mmCIF file of C-alpha atoms in Angstrom:
data_model
loop_
_atom_site.group_PDB
_atom_site.id
_atom_site.type_symbol
_atom_site.label_atom_id
_atom_site.label_comp_id
_atom_site.label_asym_id
_atom_site.label_seq_id
_atom_site.Cartn_x
_atom_site.Cartn_y
_atom_site.Cartn_z
ATOM 1 C CA UNK A 1 41.204 115.737 34.123
ATOM 2 C CA UNK A 2 39.808 113.073 36.432
ATOM 3 C CA UNK A 3 40.277 110.396 33.834
ATOM 4 C CA UNK A 4 43.833 111.475 33.108
ATOM 5 C CA UNK A 5 44.927 111.804 36.797
ATOM 6 C CA UNK A 6 42.726 109.068 38.260
ATOM 7 C CA UNK A 7 45.597 106.671 38.911
ATOM 8 C CA UNK A 8 47.565 109.399 40.719
ATOM 9 C CA UNK A 9 44.566 110.168 42.956
ATOM 10 C CA UNK A 10 44.028 106.452 43.609
ATOM 11 C CA UNK A 11 47.642 105.969 44.796
ATOM 12 C CA UNK A 12 47.457 109.176 46.852
ATOM 13 C CA UNK A 13 44.279 108.061 48.694
ATOM 14 C CA UNK A 14 45.729 104.580 49.262
ATOM 15 C CA UNK A 15 48.876 106.109 50.716
ATOM 16 C CA UNK A 16 46.905 108.436 53.027
ATOM 17 C CA UNK A 17 44.690 105.534 54.109
ATOM 18 C CA UNK A 18 47.683 103.404 55.045
ATOM 19 C CA UNK A 19 49.200 106.293 57.006
ATOM 20 C CA UNK A 20 45.904 106.781 58.868
ATOM 21 C CA UNK A 21 45.761 103.067 59.749
ATOM 22 C CA UNK A 22 49.350 103.124 61.055
ATOM 23 C CA UNK A 23 48.953 106.238 63.165
ATOM 24 C CA UNK A 24 45.447 105.668 64.477
ATOM 25 C CA UNK A 25 45.936 102.019 65.381
ATOM 26 C CA UNK A 26 46.496 101.375 69.117
ATOM 27 C CA UNK A 27 50.054 100.387 70.044
ATOM 28 C CA UNK A 28 50.536 96.652 70.371
ATOM 29 C CA UNK A 29 51.267 94.986 73.694
ATOM 30 C CA UNK A 30 54.280 92.944 72.597
ATOM 31 C CA UNK A 31 56.711 92.100 75.368
ATOM 32 C CA UNK A 32 60.348 92.990 74.718
ATOM 33 C CA UNK A 33 62.763 90.221 73.777
ATOM 34 C CA UNK A 34 65.417 91.334 76.257
ATOM 35 C CA UNK A 35 64.427 91.472 79.884
ATOM 36 C CA UNK A 36 65.952 94.264 81.918
ATOM 37 C CA UNK A 37 67.208 93.382 85.359
ATOM 38 C CA UNK A 38 67.744 95.764 88.164
ATOM 39 C CA UNK A 39 71.464 95.979 88.846
ATOM 40 C CA UNK A 40 72.679 95.758 92.387
ATOM 41 C CA UNK A 41 75.224 98.315 93.505
ATOM 42 C CA UNK A 42 78.727 96.862 93.332
ATOM 43 C CA UNK A 43 81.148 97.560 96.119
ATOM 44 C CA UNK A 44 84.747 98.501 95.328
ATOM 45 C CA UNK A 45 86.073 95.176 96.665
ATOM 46 C CA UNK A 46 84.034 93.160 94.185
ATOM 47 C CA UNK A 47 85.333 94.989 91.108
ATOM 48 C CA UNK A 48 88.860 93.542 91.196
ATOM 49 C CA UNK A 49 89.570 89.906 91.944
ATOM 50 C CA UNK A 50 93.209 89.711 90.892
ATOM 51 C CA UNK A 51 96.276 89.126 92.949
ATOM 52 C CA UNK A 52 97.486 92.737 92.748
ATOM 53 C CA UNK A 53 95.784 95.250 95.060
ATOM 54 C CA UNK A 54 94.214 98.193 93.177
ATOM 55 C CA UNK A 55 95.919 101.566 93.515
ATOM 56 C CA UNK A 56 94.259 104.692 94.831
ATOM 57 C CA UNK A 57 95.340 108.327 94.740
ATOM 58 C CA UNK A 58 96.464 108.146 98.369
ATOM 59 C CA UNK A 59 98.828 105.236 97.570
ATOM 60 C CA UNK A 60 101.039 107.217 95.178
ATOM 61 C CA UNK A 61 103.943 109.265 96.547
ATOM 62 C CA UNK A 62 105.072 112.045 94.228
ATOM 63 C CA UNK A 63 108.689 112.924 94.993
ATOM 64 C CA UNK A 64 109.234 115.415 92.182
ATOM 65 C CA UNK A 65 106.875 116.757 89.534
ATOM 66 C CA UNK A 66 108.813 119.325 87.515
ATOM 67 C CA UNK A 67 106.852 118.243 84.415
ATOM 68 C CA UNK A 68 103.651 119.394 86.148
ATOM 69 C CA UNK A 69 101.782 116.219 85.222
ATOM 70 C CA UNK A 70 98.296 115.731 86.598
ATOM 71 C CA UNK A 71 98.338 112.784 89.011
ATOM 72 C CA UNK A 72 94.777 111.515 88.440
ATOM 73 C CA UNK A 73 95.320 110.603 84.745
ATOM 74 C CA UNK A 74 98.652 109.066 85.761
ATOM 75 C CA UNK A 75 96.823 106.973 88.370
ATOM 76 C CA UNK A 76 94.330 105.850 85.718
ATOM 77 C CA UNK A 77 97.240 104.850 83.463
ATOM 78 C CA UNK A 78 98.873 102.860 86.276
ATOM 79 C CA UNK A 79 95.597 101.123 87.168
ATOM 80 C CA UNK A 80 95.389 99.936 83.570
ATOM 81 C CA UNK A 81 98.818 98.305 83.921
ATOM 82 C CA UNK A 82 97.970 96.268 87.034
ATOM 83 C CA UNK A 83 96.767 93.213 85.133
ATOM 84 C CA UNK A 84 100.095 92.906 83.320
ATOM 85 C CA UNK A 85 101.896 92.962 86.680
ATOM 86 C CA UNK A 86 99.500 90.300 87.962
ATOM 87 C CA UNK A 87 100.521 87.995 85.109
ATOM 88 C CA UNK A 88 104.203 88.931 85.488
ATOM 89 C CA UNK A 89 104.002 87.645 89.059
ATOM 90 C CA UNK A 90 102.243 84.472 87.896
ATOM 91 C CA UNK A 91 104.993 83.710 85.371
ATOM 92 C CA UNK A 92 108.086 84.729 87.366
ATOM 93 C CA UNK A 93 107.288 83.353 90.818
ATOM 94 C CA UNK A 94 106.546 79.616 90.898
ATOM 95 C CA UNK A 95 103.767 78.368 93.156
ATOM 96 C CA UNK A 96 106.177 76.527 95.429
ATOM 97 C CA UNK A 97 108.064 79.752 96.261
ATOM 98 C CA UNK A 98 105.050 81.980 96.929
ATOM 99 C CA UNK A 99 104.720 83.276 100.458
ATOM 100 C CA UNK A 100 101.798 82.773 102.784
ATOM 101 C CA UNK A 101 101.657 86.543 103.411
ATOM 102 C CA UNK A 102 101.233 89.450 101.028
ATOM 103 C CA UNK A 103 104.172 90.712 98.973
ATOM 104 C CA UNK A 104 104.760 94.469 99.125
ATOM 105 C CA UNK A 105 107.220 96.108 96.731
ATOM 106 C CA UNK A 106 107.996 99.815 96.560
ATOM 107 C CA UNK A 107 108.796 100.828 92.973
ATOM 108 C CA UNK A 108 110.498 104.194 92.438
ATOM 109 C CA UNK A 109 110.347 105.365 88.802
ATOM 110 C CA UNK A 110 111.170 108.508 86.884
ATOM 111 C CA UNK A 111 108.962 109.526 83.979
ATOM 112 C CA UNK A 112 111.043 111.745 81.719
ATOM 113 C CA UNK A 113 109.936 114.468 79.320
ATOM 114 C CA UNK A 114 109.259 111.930 76.538
ATOM 115 C CA UNK A 115 107.037 109.785 78.792
ATOM 116 C CA UNK A 116 109.571 106.964 79.160
ATOM 117 C CA UNK A 117 109.734 105.192 82.522
ATOM 118 C CA UNK A 118 113.425 105.055 83.415
ATOM 119 C CA UNK A 119 115.720 104.686 86.426
ATOM 120 C CA UNK A 120 113.300 102.250 88.021
ATOM 121 C CA UNK A 121 114.454 100.986 91.407
ATOM 122 C CA UNK A 122 113.015 98.755 94.070
ATOM 123 C CA UNK A 123 113.129 100.717 97.331
ATOM 124 C CA UNK A 124 111.686 98.017 99.564
ATOM 125 C CA UNK A 125 110.559 94.419 99.292
ATOM 126 C CA UNK A 126 108.745 92.486 102.013
ATOM 127 C CA UNK A 127 109.903 89.109 100.709
ATOM 128 C CA UNK A 128 113.117 87.412 101.792
ATOM 129 C CA UNK A 129 114.017 86.533 98.219
ATOM 130 C CA UNK A 130 114.155 89.153 95.499
ATOM 131 C CA UNK A 131 113.136 87.123 92.448
ATOM 132 C CA UNK A 132 110.503 89.685 91.426
ATOM 133 C CA UNK A 133 112.813 92.714 91.580
ATOM 134 C CA UNK A 134 114.775 92.379 88.341
ATOM 135 C CA UNK A 135 111.864 91.233 86.105
ATOM 136 C CA UNK A 136 109.637 94.015 87.475
ATOM 137 C CA UNK A 137 112.217 96.738 86.779
ATOM 138 C CA UNK A 138 112.925 95.372 83.287
ATOM 139 C CA UNK A 139 109.229 95.090 82.481
ATOM 140 C CA UNK A 140 108.418 98.640 83.590
ATOM 141 C CA UNK A 141 111.345 100.184 81.709
ATOM 142 C CA UNK A 142 110.625 98.212 78.541
ATOM 143 C CA UNK A 143 106.841 98.392 78.176
ATOM 144 C CA UNK A 144 105.480 101.373 80.097
ATOM 145 C CA UNK A 145 105.148 104.696 78.239
ATOM 146 C CA UNK A 146 103.192 107.778 79.277
ATOM 147 C CA UNK A 147 102.267 110.893 77.350
ATOM 148 C CA UNK A 148 104.866 113.590 76.782
ATOM 149 C CA UNK A 149 105.345 116.699 78.856
ATOM 150 C CA UNK A 150 106.719 120.008 77.665
ATOM 151 C CA UNK A 151 109.703 119.848 79.995
ATOM 152 C CA UNK A 152 110.858 118.299 83.253
ATOM 153 C CA UNK A 153 110.257 114.890 84.767
ATOM 154 C CA UNK A 154 108.129 113.173 87.371
ATOM 155 C CA UNK A 155 109.554 110.911 90.071
ATOM 156 C CA UNK A 156 106.975 108.741 91.781
ATOM 157 C CA UNK A 157 106.948 105.932 94.348
ATOM 158 C CA UNK A 158 104.372 103.235 93.614
ATOM 159 C CA UNK A 159 103.663 100.687 96.369
ATOM 160 C CA UNK A 160 102.567 97.433 94.723
ATOM 161 C CA UNK A 161 100.936 94.785 96.908
ATOM 162 C CA UNK A 162 100.375 91.242 95.667
ATOM 163 C CA UNK A 163 97.823 89.396 97.786
ATOM 164 C CA UNK A 164 98.566 85.920 99.067
ATOM 165 C CA UNK A 165 94.881 84.945 98.869
ATOM 166 C CA UNK A 166 92.556 86.148 96.145
ATOM 167 C CA UNK A 167 89.539 85.026 94.161
ATOM 168 C CA UNK A 168 89.662 84.346 90.416
ATOM 169 C CA UNK A 169 85.901 84.487 89.897
ATOM 170 C CA UNK A 170 83.360 87.261 90.240
#
C-alpha cells in the first residue's frame, strides 16, 4: 500500500509543508506603494469655484406643490444643473458686457406632472440689459426634465446669482 500510494503521500506532505511555511512565517515589513495623506476638512466655500452661486434649501421658494414633490431631491437636481448655467452665461454674455457687480435673476418655473419644466419666466433681473433672459428660459424649457409625479404640478421660484468675481482653480 505504501509503494502504491507513495507519490500521493509525498505530494500531500509537500502541500502541508508549504501551507505551514506560509502561515507560520512572520508577516513582512513591506511599505505600501500608495501613501495615505490625512485630508483636511473642506469648507463649503472651497467646494464650488464657478461663477454661479450654489443653491441651498433656504434659497428655493415653493409657490405651489400640488404634485407633493419632495424639495430636497429637487434641490439636488437643480444643483446638478448649475454648471450648465455657468457655461450658458459664459457663451451668451460677452466679457465686454459683463457687469462689475453680481447678476441676480429670479426664475419662476412650473414642473408639470410629466416632469417637464414649462412656463418659465424671469421675475426679476438685477442687470440693466436682459440678454440672459431669453436664452435662460429657452435652455430651461428645452433641456431640464424631472421625474414624474402622479398628478399635479410644482411651481417654484429659483434665485440664480452669477458672481462678478470668482476663482477657476481649487
